Amino acid sequence: MEFRTLRVFVEVVRAGGFSAAAGRVHATQSTISKAVRQLEDEIGVPLLNRGPAGVTLTAAGRIVFQRGQALLADRDTLMTELQELAGLRRGLLRIGLPPIGSSELFAPVFTLYRQRYPGVDITLVEHGSDRLEELLRASEIDLAASLLPVSDEFDWRPVHRDPLVALMAPDAPLAQSPGPITLSDLRAMPFILFDSGFALNRIIRAACARHGFEPEVTARSSQIDFIIRLAAAGLGVAFLPRLIARARVHVPVAQVPLDEPSTDWVMATLWRRGAYLPQAARAWLEIAASRPD
């Protein structure tokens, strides 16, 4: 059994189909299909039920998927430990960062890390927090930046805490509020949220539920600048951490403080609890801890 075909099979299951998996591993759908067929031929039983609605696991497929994830994680750990015999003169750091806040919080850490450890290769992936936690859980990255709270399956170190601000058109009724506002004050306004997979969405929706309402979502995007411009144009209200809003807003838009302590944007660096943490990842944590908040 080759690790390559096993990794492709695991990715097909996670993605829910051959087409989506092909995009994730940067291969053609035909190549992905052949790799899974090769694995099934080697094992001698079908691993997937293929149908119009997608793929599902056979009984044998469930066993191979569960064991395969562990085998791939052990293989990655083995390679990392061998690399570390040479110290940090070389190695690999696999880290996931979210689109929100990375420029402000992690660019300085990235720069200092590169200066100290020029021989370490850095594999950087960028997704919303939910997707990054999925990749971390599957051992495809060593560290991930995500918003608290997180599952008990992760250990974490805090990076930064910031309150949210509400962004809206300068002529919106609440734009001239003399003080902070609550989400309840905003219930009549359409909300502009980030795409699914961003933990900030969950935090905002949960806070709205505590106020007894479900927000009307008028637009979604993964692009901060686009969201800011939609809010400035009067499409609705958007939300950003105060630090990010101050750094990224370059158009006329009102920034109204949000009096919702439960929605504070608390960024942390995560790793799998009890898992082996590579030396390259430990070095990142040390540099991040030395950075002033």
PDB file of C-alpha atoms in Angstrom:
ATOM      1  CA  MET A   1       0.000   0.000   0.000  1.00  0.00           C
ATOM      2  CA  GLU A   2       1.419   3.386  -1.013  1.00  0.00           C
ATOM      3  CA  PHE A   3       1.043   6.447   1.171  1.00  0.00           C
ATOM      4  CA  ARG A   4       0.198   8.458  -1.954  1.00  0.00           C
ATOM      5  CA  THR A   5      -2.919   6.455  -2.797  1.00  0.00           C
ATOM      6  CA  LEU A   6      -3.930   6.280   0.862  1.00  0.00           C
ATOM      7  CA  ARG A   7      -3.654  10.070   1.183  1.00  0.00           C
ATOM      8  CA  VAL A   8      -5.777  10.548  -1.961  1.00  0.00           C
ATOM      9  CA  PHE A   9      -8.462   8.194  -0.616  1.00  0.00           C
ATOM     10  CA  VAL A  10      -8.591  10.016   2.724  1.00  0.00           C
ATOM     11  CA  GLU A  11      -8.945  13.355   0.936  1.00  0.00           C
ATOM     12  CA  VAL A  12     -11.796  12.026  -1.254  1.00  0.00           C
ATOM     13  CA  VAL A  13     -13.698  11.013   1.877  1.00  0.00           C
ATOM     14  CA  ARG A  14     -13.088  14.356   3.583  1.00  0.00           C
ATOM     15  CA  ALA A  15     -14.098  16.313   0.491  1.00  0.00           C
ATOM     16  CA  GLY A  16     -17.169  14.180  -0.153  1.00  0.00           C
ATOM     17  CA  GLY A  17     -16.297  13.366  -3.741  1.00  0.00           C
ATOM     18  CA  PHE A  18     -13.662  13.058  -6.458  1.00  0.00           C
ATOM     19  CA  SER A  19     -14.128  16.507  -7.983  1.00  0.00           C
ATOM     20  CA  ALA A  20     -13.745  18.394  -4.709  1.00  0.00           C
ATOM     21  CA  ALA A  21     -10.754  16.246  -3.713  1.00  0.00           C
ATOM     22  CA  ALA A  22      -9.049  16.942  -7.038  1.00  0.00           C
ATOM     23  CA  GLY A  23      -9.088  20.652  -6.268  1.00  0.00           C
ATOM     24  CA  ARG A  24      -7.639  20.114  -2.820  1.00  0.00           C
ATOM     25  CA  VAL A  25      -4.708  17.961  -3.918  1.00  0.00           C
ATOM     26  CA  HIS A  26      -4.145  19.816  -7.206  1.00  0.00           C
ATOM     27  CA  ALA A  27      -4.682  16.790  -9.457  1.00  0.00           C
ATOM     28  CA  THR A  28      -7.172  15.875 -12.171  1.00  0.00           C
ATOM     29  CA  GLN A  29     -10.349  14.032 -11.286  1.00  0.00           C
ATOM     30  CA  SER A  30      -9.179  11.134 -13.467  1.00  0.00           C
ATOM     31  CA  THR A  31      -5.921  10.873 -11.501  1.00  0.00           C
ATOM     32  CA  ILE A  32      -7.845  10.869  -8.213  1.00  0.00           C
ATOM     33  CA  SER A  33     -10.224   8.164  -9.430  1.00  0.00           C
ATOM     34  CA  LYS A  34      -7.360   5.952 -10.629  1.00  0.00           C
ATOM     35  CA  ALA A  35      -5.535   6.297  -7.308  1.00  0.00           C
ATOM     36  CA  VAL A  36      -8.596   5.167  -5.359  1.00  0.00           C
ATOM     37  CA  ARG A  37      -9.150   2.252  -7.763  1.00  0.00           C
ATOM     38  CA  GLN A  38      -5.523   1.239  -7.286  1.00  0.00           C
ATOM     39  CA  LEU A  39      -5.976   1.232  -3.506  1.00  0.00           C
ATOM     40  CA  GLU A  40      -9.165  -0.836  -3.809  1.00  0.00           C
ATOM     41  CA  ASP A  41      -7.352  -3.319  -6.078  1.00  0.00           C
ATOM     42  CA  GLU A  42      -4.492  -3.636  -3.578  1.00  0.00           C
ATOM     43  CA  ILE A  43      -6.860  -4.247  -0.657  1.00  0.00           C
ATOM     44  CA  GLY A  44      -9.194  -6.445  -2.674  1.00  0.00           C
ATOM     45  CA  VAL A  45     -12.547  -4.917  -1.674  1.00  0.00           C
ATOM     46  CA  PRO A  46     -14.508  -1.772  -2.611  1.00  0.00           C
ATOM     47  CA  LEU A  47     -13.928   1.141  -0.271  1.00  0.00           C
ATOM     48  CA  LEU A  48     -16.500   3.571  -1.674  1.00  0.00           C
ATOM     49  CA  ASN A  49     -20.090   3.421  -2.802  1.00  0.00           C
ATOM     50  CA  ARG A  50     -20.303   5.663  -5.859  1.00  0.00           C
ATOM     51  CA  GLY A  51     -23.605   7.292  -6.738  1.00  0.00           C
ATOM     52  CA  PRO A  52     -25.167  10.428  -8.258  1.00  0.00           C
ATOM     53  CA  ALA A  53     -25.281  12.085  -4.837  1.00  0.00           C
ATOM     54  CA  GLY A  54     -21.584  11.508  -4.204  1.00  0.00           C
ATOM     55  CA  VAL A  55     -19.568   8.853  -2.420  1.00  0.00           C
ATOM     56  CA  THR A  56     -20.139   7.007   0.843  1.00  0.00           C
ATOM     57  CA  LEU A  57     -17.899   4.604   2.711  1.00  0.00           C
ATOM     58  CA  THR A  58     -18.345   0.864   2.634  1.00  0.00           C
ATOM     59  CA  ALA A  59     -17.719  -1.067   5.848  1.00  0.00           C
ATOM     60  CA  ALA A  60     -14.156  -1.750   4.688  1.00  0.00           C
ATOM     61  CA  GLY A  61     -13.818   1.879   3.630  1.00  0.00           C
ATOM     62  CA  ARG A  62     -14.621   3.087   7.137  1.00  0.00           C
ATOM     63  CA  ILE A  63     -11.834   0.943   8.565  1.00  0.00           C
ATOM     64  CA  VAL A  64      -9.316   2.084   5.954  1.00  0.00           C
ATOM     65  CA  PHE A  65     -10.313   5.735   6.422  1.00  0.00           C
ATOM     66  CA  GLN A  66      -9.939   5.626  10.207  1.00  0.00           C
ATOM     67  CA  ARG A  67      -6.680   3.674  10.175  1.00  0.00           C
ATOM     68  CA  GLY A  68      -5.386   5.583   7.171  1.00  0.00           C
ATOM     69  CA  GLN A  69      -5.617   8.922   8.935  1.00  0.00           C
ATOM     70  CA  ALA A  70      -3.553   7.548  11.806  1.00  0.00           C
ATOM     71  CA  LEU A  71      -0.979   6.003   9.445  1.00  0.00           C
ATOM     72  CA  LEU A  72      -0.556   9.262   7.539  1.00  0.00           C
ATOM     73  CA  ALA A  73      -0.160  11.216  10.771  1.00  0.00           C
ATOM     74  CA  ASP A  74       2.458   8.738  12.034  1.00  0.00           C
ATOM     75  CA  ARG A  75       4.311   8.932   8.743  1.00  0.00           C
ATOM     76  CA  ASP A  76       4.431  12.736   8.894  1.00  0.00           C
ATOM     77  CA  THR A  77       5.635  12.607  12.502  1.00  0.00           C
ATOM     78  CA  LEU A  78       8.372  10.107  11.593  1.00  0.00           C
ATOM     79  CA  MET A  79       9.651  12.310   8.776  1.00  0.00           C
ATOM     80  CA  THR A  80       9.607  15.367  11.028  1.00  0.00           C
ATOM     81  CA  GLU A  81      11.554  13.662  13.808  1.00  0.00           C
ATOM     82  CA  LEU A  82      14.189  12.518  11.328  1.00  0.00           C
ATOM     83  CA  GLN A  83      14.492  16.039   9.950  1.00  0.00           C
ATOM     84  CA  GLU A  84      15.041  17.400  13.423  1.00  0.00           C
ATOM     85  CA  LEU A  85      18.197  15.325  13.850  1.00  0.00           C
ATOM     86  CA  ALA A  86      19.854  18.155  11.939  1.00  0.00           C
ATOM     87  CA  GLY A  87      18.287  20.783  14.216  1.00  0.00           C
ATOM     88  CA  LEU A  88      16.569  23.779  12.716  1.00  0.00           C
ATOM     89  CA  ARG A  89      19.158  24.244  10.011  1.00  0.00           C
ATOM     90  CA  ARG A  90      16.447  22.616   7.941  1.00  0.00           C
ATOM     91  CA  GLY A  91      12.951  21.294   8.476  1.00  0.00           C
ATOM     92  CA  LEU A  92       9.333  22.080   7.727  1.00  0.00           C
ATOM     93  CA  LEU A  93       6.743  24.270   9.427  1.00  0.00           C
ATOM     94  CA  ARG A  94       3.141  23.603   8.389  1.00  0.00           C
ATOM     95  CA  ILE A  95       0.889  26.365   9.628  1.00  0.00           C
ATOM     96  CA  GLY A  96      -2.608  27.588   8.884  1.00  0.00           C
ATOM     97  CA  LEU A  97      -3.620  31.229   9.211  1.00  0.00           C
ATOM     98  CA  PRO A  98      -7.029  32.882   8.760  1.00  0.00           C
ATOM     99  CA  PRO A  99      -7.668  35.788   6.385  1.00  0.00           C
ATOM    100  CA  ILE A 100      -8.814  37.999   9.267  1.00  0.00           C
ATOM    101  CA  GLY A 101      -5.939  39.403  11.296  1.00  0.00           C
ATOM    102  CA  SER A 102      -2.997  37.553   9.770  1.00  0.00           C
ATOM    103  CA  SER A 103      -1.398  40.675   8.300  1.00  0.00           C
ATOM    104  CA  GLU A 104      -1.595  42.552  11.585  1.00  0.00           C
ATOM    105  CA  LEU A 105      -0.764  39.723  14.002  1.00  0.00           C
ATOM    106  CA  PHE A 106       1.387  37.205  12.180  1.00  0.00           C
ATOM    107  CA  ALA A 107       3.354  39.030   9.487  1.00  0.00           C
ATOM    108  CA  PRO A 108       5.923  40.242  12.079  1.00  0.00           C
ATOM    109  CA  VAL A 109       6.245  36.703  13.490  1.00  0.00           C
ATOM    110  CA  PHE A 110       6.637  35.257  10.000  1.00  0.00           C
ATOM    111  CA  THR A 111       9.375  37.766   9.159  1.00  0.00           C
ATOM    112  CA  LEU A 112      11.363  37.126  12.356  1.00  0.00           C
ATOM    113  CA  TYR A 113      10.985  33.364  11.956  1.00  0.00           C
ATOM    114  CA  ARG A 114      12.368  33.522   8.429  1.00  0.00           C
ATOM    115  CA  GLN A 115      15.321  35.608   9.623  1.00  0.00           C
ATOM    116  CA  ARG A 116      16.198  33.181  12.429  1.00  0.00           C
ATOM    117  CA  TYR A 117      15.562  29.931  10.563  1.00  0.00           C
ATOM    118  CA  PRO A 118      16.216  30.518   6.845  1.00  0.00           C
ATOM    119  CA  GLY A 119      16.652  26.786   6.197  1.00  0.00           C
ATOM    120  CA  VAL A 120      13.171  25.845   7.390  1.00  0.00           C
ATOM    121  CA  ASP A 121      10.569  25.503   4.660  1.00  0.00           C
ATOM    122  CA  ILE A 122       7.184  27.015   5.526  1.00  0.00           C
ATOM    123  CA  THR A 123       3.978  25.573   4.150  1.00  0.00           C
ATOM    124  CA  LEU A 124       1.272  28.174   4.699  1.00  0.00           C
ATOM    125  CA  VAL A 125      -2.425  27.512   4.154  1.00  0.00           C
ATOM    126  CA  GLU A 126      -5.112  30.172   4.508  1.00  0.00           C
ATOM    127  CA  HIS A 127      -8.702  29.329   5.408  1.00  0.00           C
ATOM    128  CA  GLY A 128     -11.389  30.235   7.897  1.00  0.00           C
ATOM    129  CA  SER A 129     -11.013  28.869  11.419  1.00  0.00           C
ATOM    130  CA  ASP A 130     -13.351  25.905  10.923  1.00  0.00           C
ATOM    131  CA  ARG A 131     -11.401  24.570   7.947  1.00  0.00           C
ATOM    132  CA  LEU A 132      -8.061  25.163   9.695  1.00  0.00           C
ATOM    133  CA  GLU A 133      -9.219  23.158  12.708  1.00  0.00           C
ATOM    134  CA  GLU A 134     -10.253  20.347  10.365  1.00  0.00           C
ATOM    135  CA  LEU A 135      -6.783  20.321   8.797  1.00  0.00           C
ATOM    136  CA  LEU A 136      -5.149  20.392  12.225  1.00  0.00           C
ATOM    137  CA  ARG A 137      -7.321  17.536  13.439  1.00  0.00           C
ATOM    138  CA  ALA A 138      -6.238  15.510  10.403  1.00  0.00           C
ATOM    139  CA  SER A 139      -2.529  16.262  11.097  1.00  0.00           C
ATOM    140  CA  GLU A 140      -2.167  18.057   7.771  1.00  0.00           C
ATOM    141  CA  ILE A 141      -0.777  21.124   9.562  1.00  0.00           C
ATOM    142  CA  ASP A 142       1.139  21.473  12.831  1.00  0.00           C
ATOM    143  CA  LEU A 143      -0.253  24.800  14.034  1.00  0.00           C
ATOM    144  CA  ALA A 144      -3.373  26.798  13.299  1.00  0.00           C
ATOM    145  CA  ALA A 145      -4.502  30.264  14.300  1.00  0.00           C
ATOM    146  CA  SER A 146      -8.145  30.207  15.318  1.00  0.00           C
ATOM    147  CA  LEU A 147     -10.703  31.991  17.453  1.00  0.00           C
ATOM    148  CA  LEU A 148     -11.524  30.833  20.963  1.00  0.00           C
ATOM    149  CA  PRO A 149     -13.350  28.937  22.265  1.00  0.00           C
ATOM    150  CA  VAL A 150     -12.144  25.700  20.650  1.00  0.00           C
ATOM    151  CA  SER A 151     -12.613  21.989  21.234  1.00  0.00           C
ATOM    152  CA  ASP A 152     -10.853  20.254  24.131  1.00  0.00           C
ATOM    153  CA  GLU A 153      -8.946  18.180  21.583  1.00  0.00           C
ATOM    154  CA  PHE A 154      -6.626  21.169  21.052  1.00  0.00           C
ATOM    155  CA  ASP A 155      -4.059  22.898  23.224  1.00  0.00           C
ATOM    156  CA  TRP A 156      -3.586  26.598  22.600  1.00  0.00           C
ATOM    157  CA  ARG A 157      -1.729  29.785  23.447  1.00  0.00           C
ATOM    158  CA  PRO A 158      -3.448  33.182  23.330  1.00  0.00           C
ATOM    159  CA  VAL A 159      -2.279  35.671  20.717  1.00  0.00           C
ATOM    160  CA  HIS A 160      -4.566  38.700  20.914  1.00  0.00           C
ATOM    161  CA  ARG A 161      -7.919  39.831  22.302  1.00  0.00           C
ATOM    162  CA  ASP A 162      -9.939  42.630  20.699  1.00  0.00           C
ATOM    163  CA  PRO A 163     -13.548  43.875  20.864  1.00  0.00           C
ATOM    164  CA  LEU A 164     -15.651  43.999  17.729  1.00  0.00           C
ATOM    165  CA  VAL A 165     -16.856  47.147  16.016  1.00  0.00           C
ATOM    166  CA  ALA A 166     -19.944  47.462  13.837  1.00  0.00           C
ATOM    167  CA  LEU A 167     -19.307  48.938  10.388  1.00  0.00           C
ATOM    168  CA  MET A 168     -22.112  50.798   8.645  1.00  0.00           C
ATOM    169  CA  ALA A 169     -22.772  53.659   6.254  1.00  0.00           C
ATOM    170  CA  PRO A 170     -22.030  57.101   7.740  1.00  0.00           C
ATOM    171  CA  ASP A 171     -25.687  58.107   7.329  1.00  0.00           C
ATOM    172  CA  ALA A 172     -27.120  55.024   9.045  1.00  0.00           C
ATOM    173  CA  PRO A 173     -29.295  55.895  12.084  1.00  0.00           C
ATOM    174  CA  LEU A 174     -26.941  54.218  14.547  1.00  0.00           C
ATOM    175  CA  ALA A 175     -23.758  55.585  12.962  1.00  0.00           C
ATOM    176  CA  GLN A 176     -23.824  58.637  15.223  1.00  0.00           C
ATOM    177  CA  SER A 177     -24.504  56.697  18.409  1.00  0.00           C
ATOM    178  CA  PRO A 178     -22.865  58.546  21.344  1.00  0.00           C
ATOM    179  CA  GLY A 179     -21.664  55.260  22.856  1.00  0.00           C
ATOM    180  CA  PRO A 180     -21.374  51.518  22.274  1.00  0.00           C
ATOM    181  CA  ILE A 181     -24.321  49.610  20.863  1.00  0.00           C
ATOM    182  CA  THR A 182     -25.515  46.025  21.253  1.00  0.00           C
ATOM    183  CA  LEU A 183     -26.511  43.448  18.694  1.00  0.00           C
ATOM    184  CA  SER A 184     -30.100  43.890  19.810  1.00  0.00           C
ATOM    185  CA  ASP A 185     -29.880  47.492  18.622  1.00  0.00           C
ATOM    186  CA  LEU A 186     -28.926  46.152  15.184  1.00  0.00           C
ATOM    187  CA  ARG A 187     -31.648  43.523  14.783  1.00  0.00           C
ATOM    188  CA  ALA A 188     -33.513  45.584  12.174  1.00  0.00           C
ATOM    189  CA  MET A 189     -30.444  45.946   9.940  1.00  0.00           C
ATOM    190  CA  PRO A 190     -29.291  43.331   7.387  1.00  0.00           C
ATOM    191  CA  PHE A 191     -26.022  41.655   8.366  1.00  0.00           C
ATOM    192  CA  ILE A 192     -22.977  41.305   6.120  1.00  0.00           C
ATOM    193  CA  LEU A 193     -21.074  38.212   7.248  1.00  0.00           C
ATOM    194  CA  PHE A 194     -18.025  36.266   6.181  1.00  0.00           C
ATOM    195  CA  ASP A 195     -18.291  33.028   4.231  1.00  0.00           C
ATOM    196  CA  SER A 196     -19.137  29.802   6.020  1.00  0.00           C
ATOM    197  CA  GLY A 197     -16.126  28.349   7.787  1.00  0.00           C
ATOM    198  CA  PHE A 198     -15.287  31.597   9.574  1.00  0.00           C
ATOM    199  CA  ALA A 199     -15.601  31.260  13.353  1.00  0.00           C
ATOM    200  CA  LEU A 200     -16.533  34.941  13.637  1.00  0.00           C
ATOM    201  CA  ASN A 201     -19.887  34.090  12.023  1.00  0.00           C
ATOM    202  CA  ARG A 202     -20.672  31.542  14.739  1.00  0.00           C
ATOM    203  CA  ILE A 203     -19.752  33.995  17.466  1.00  0.00           C
ATOM    204  CA  ILE A 204     -22.025  36.702  16.065  1.00  0.00           C
ATOM    205  CA  ARG A 205     -24.931  34.330  15.423  1.00  0.00           C
ATOM    206  CA  ALA A 206     -24.674  32.844  18.913  1.00  0.00           C
ATOM    207  CA  ALA A 207     -24.762  36.317  20.452  1.00  0.00           C
ATOM    208  CA  CYS A 208     -27.813  37.225  18.341  1.00  0.00           C
ATOM    209  CA  ALA A 209     -29.546  34.059  19.560  1.00  0.00           C
ATOM    210  CA  ARG A 210     -28.925  35.112  23.148  1.00  0.00           C
ATOM    211  CA  HIS A 211     -30.745  38.344  22.281  1.00  0.00           C
ATOM    212  CA  GLY A 212     -33.619  36.311  20.858  1.00  0.00           C
ATOM    213  CA  PHE A 213     -33.309  36.913  17.126  1.00  0.00           C
ATOM    214  CA  GLU A 214     -31.830  35.448  13.947  1.00  0.00           C
ATOM    215  CA  PRO A 215     -30.125  38.089  11.770  1.00  0.00           C
ATOM    216  CA  GLU A 216     -31.124  38.645   8.165  1.00  0.00           C
ATOM    217  CA  VAL A 217     -27.952  37.990   6.150  1.00  0.00           C
ATOM    218  CA  THR A 218     -27.821  40.103   3.017  1.00  0.00           C
ATOM    219  CA  ALA A 219     -24.312  39.201   1.789  1.00  0.00           C
ATOM    220  CA  ARG A 220     -21.343  36.956   2.501  1.00  0.00           C
ATOM    221  CA  SER A 221     -17.722  37.216   1.414  1.00  0.00           C
ATOM    222  CA  SER A 222     -14.250  36.047   2.373  1.00  0.00           C
ATOM    223  CA  GLN A 223     -12.726  39.407   1.392  1.00  0.00           C
ATOM    224  CA  ILE A 224     -12.358  41.980   4.176  1.00  0.00           C
ATOM    225  CA  ASP A 225     -12.063  44.982   1.867  1.00  0.00           C
ATOM    226  CA  PHE A 226     -15.175  43.955  -0.069  1.00  0.00           C
ATOM    227  CA  ILE A 227     -17.174  43.552   3.142  1.00  0.00           C
ATOM    228  CA  ILE A 228     -16.055  47.005   4.310  1.00  0.00           C
ATOM    229  CA  ARG A 229     -17.146  48.581   1.031  1.00  0.00           C
ATOM    230  CA  LEU A 230     -20.540  46.860   1.167  1.00  0.00           C
ATOM    231  CA  ALA A 231     -21.101  48.264   4.648  1.00  0.00           C
ATOM    232  CA  ALA A 232     -19.939  51.723   3.549  1.00  0.00           C
ATOM    233  CA  ALA A 233     -22.373  51.606   0.629  1.00  0.00           C
ATOM    234  CA  GLY A 234     -25.294  51.027   2.985  1.00  0.00           C
ATOM    235  CA  LEU A 235     -26.015  47.368   2.213  1.00  0.00           C
ATOM    236  CA  GLY A 236     -26.037  46.460   5.905  1.00  0.00           C
ATOM    237  CA  VAL A 237     -23.879  46.172   8.996  1.00  0.00           C
ATOM    238  CA  ALA A 238     -20.588  44.267   9.111  1.00  0.00           C
ATOM    239  CA  PHE A 239     -18.337  43.337  12.005  1.00  0.00           C
ATOM    240  CA  LEU A 240     -14.577  43.388  12.434  1.00  0.00           C
ATOM    241  CA  PRO A 241     -12.156  43.346  15.334  1.00  0.00           C
ATOM    242  CA  ARG A 242     -11.212  46.917  16.278  1.00  0.00           C
ATOM    243  CA  LEU A 243      -7.541  46.305  15.418  1.00  0.00           C
ATOM    244  CA  ILE A 244      -8.395  45.087  11.922  1.00  0.00           C
ATOM    245  CA  ALA A 245     -10.942  47.818  11.262  1.00  0.00           C
ATOM    246  CA  ARG A 246      -8.474  50.562  12.159  1.00  0.00           C
ATOM    247  CA  ALA A 247      -5.821  49.072   9.895  1.00  0.00           C
ATOM    248  CA  ARG A 248      -7.991  48.147   6.906  1.00  0.00           C
ATOM    249  CA  VAL A 249     -10.679  50.798   6.579  1.00  0.00           C
ATOM    250  CA  HIS A 250      -9.814  53.242   3.786  1.00  0.00           C
ATOM    251  CA  VAL A 251     -13.321  54.376   2.791  1.00  0.00           C
ATOM    252  CA  PRO A 252     -15.875  56.545   4.620  1.00  0.00           C
ATOM    253  CA  VAL A 253     -17.611  54.120   6.970  1.00  0.00           C
ATOM    254  CA  ALA A 254     -18.817  54.475  10.549  1.00  0.00           C
ATOM    255  CA  GLN A 255     -17.097  52.307  13.161  1.00  0.00           C
ATOM    256  CA  VAL A 256     -19.362  51.933  16.184  1.00  0.00           C
ATOM    257  CA  PRO A 257     -18.065  50.049  19.261  1.00  0.00           C
ATOM    258  CA  LEU A 258     -20.014  46.894  20.084  1.00  0.00           C
ATOM    259  CA  ASP A 259     -20.922  46.371  23.735  1.00  0.00           C
ATOM    260  CA  GLU A 260     -20.948  42.583  23.596  1.00  0.00           C
ATOM    261  CA  PRO A 261     -18.149  41.054  25.746  1.00  0.00           C
ATOM    262  CA  SER A 262     -19.133  37.546  24.616  1.00  0.00           C
ATOM    263  CA  THR A 263     -18.236  38.467  21.034  1.00  0.00           C
ATOM    264  CA  ASP A 264     -14.670  39.578  21.744  1.00  0.00           C
ATOM    265  CA  TRP A 265     -12.306  38.407  19.008  1.00  0.00           C
ATOM    266  CA  VAL A 266      -9.829  36.161  20.852  1.00  0.00           C
ATOM    267  CA  MET A 267      -7.149  34.775  18.546  1.00  0.00           C
ATOM    268  CA  ALA A 268      -5.016  31.821  19.667  1.00  0.00           C
ATOM    269  CA  THR A 269      -2.499  29.415  18.169  1.00  0.00           C
ATOM    270  CA  LEU A 270      -3.661  25.786  18.349  1.00  0.00           C
ATOM    271  CA  TRP A 271      -2.074  22.359  18.119  1.00  0.00           C
ATOM    272  CA  ARG A 272      -3.410  18.852  18.678  1.00  0.00           C
ATOM    273  CA  ARG A 273      -3.485  17.931  22.353  1.00  0.00           C
ATOM    274  CA  GLY A 274      -1.114  15.093  23.130  1.00  0.00           C
ATOM    275  CA  ALA A 275       0.376  15.066  19.639  1.00  0.00           C
ATOM    276  CA  TYR A 276       4.046  15.402  18.827  1.00  0.00           C
ATOM    277  CA  LEU A 277       4.861  19.068  18.166  1.00  0.00           C
ATOM    278  CA  PRO A 278       7.768  19.479  15.731  1.00  0.00           C
ATOM    279  CA  GLN A 279      10.725  21.606  16.698  1.00  0.00           C
ATOM    280  CA  ALA A 280       9.940  24.012  13.859  1.00  0.00           C
ATOM    281  CA  ALA A 281       6.460  24.555  15.333  1.00  0.00           C
ATOM    282  CA  ARG A 282       7.827  25.021  18.860  1.00  0.00           C
ATOM    283  CA  ALA A 283      10.173  27.676  17.517  1.00  0.00           C
ATOM    284  CA  TRP A 284       7.198  29.535  16.007  1.00  0.00           C
ATOM    285  CA  LEU A 285       5.409  29.485  19.368  1.00  0.00           C
ATOM    286  CA  GLU A 286       8.475  30.884  21.118  1.00  0.00           C
ATOM    287  CA  ILE A 287       8.751  33.776  18.678  1.00  0.00           C
ATOM    288  CA  ALA A 288       5.008  34.491  18.846  1.00  0.00           C
ATOM    289  CA  ALA A 289       5.129  34.503  22.671  1.00  0.00           C
ATOM    290  CA  SER A 290       7.916  37.081  22.659  1.00  0.00           C
ATOM    291  CA  ARG A 291       5.909  39.450  20.443  1.00  0.00           C
ATOM    292  CA  PRO A 292       4.208  42.277  22.369  1.00  0.00           C
ATOM    293  CA  ASP A 293       0.394  42.081  22.168  1.00  0.00           C
TER     294      ASP A 293
END
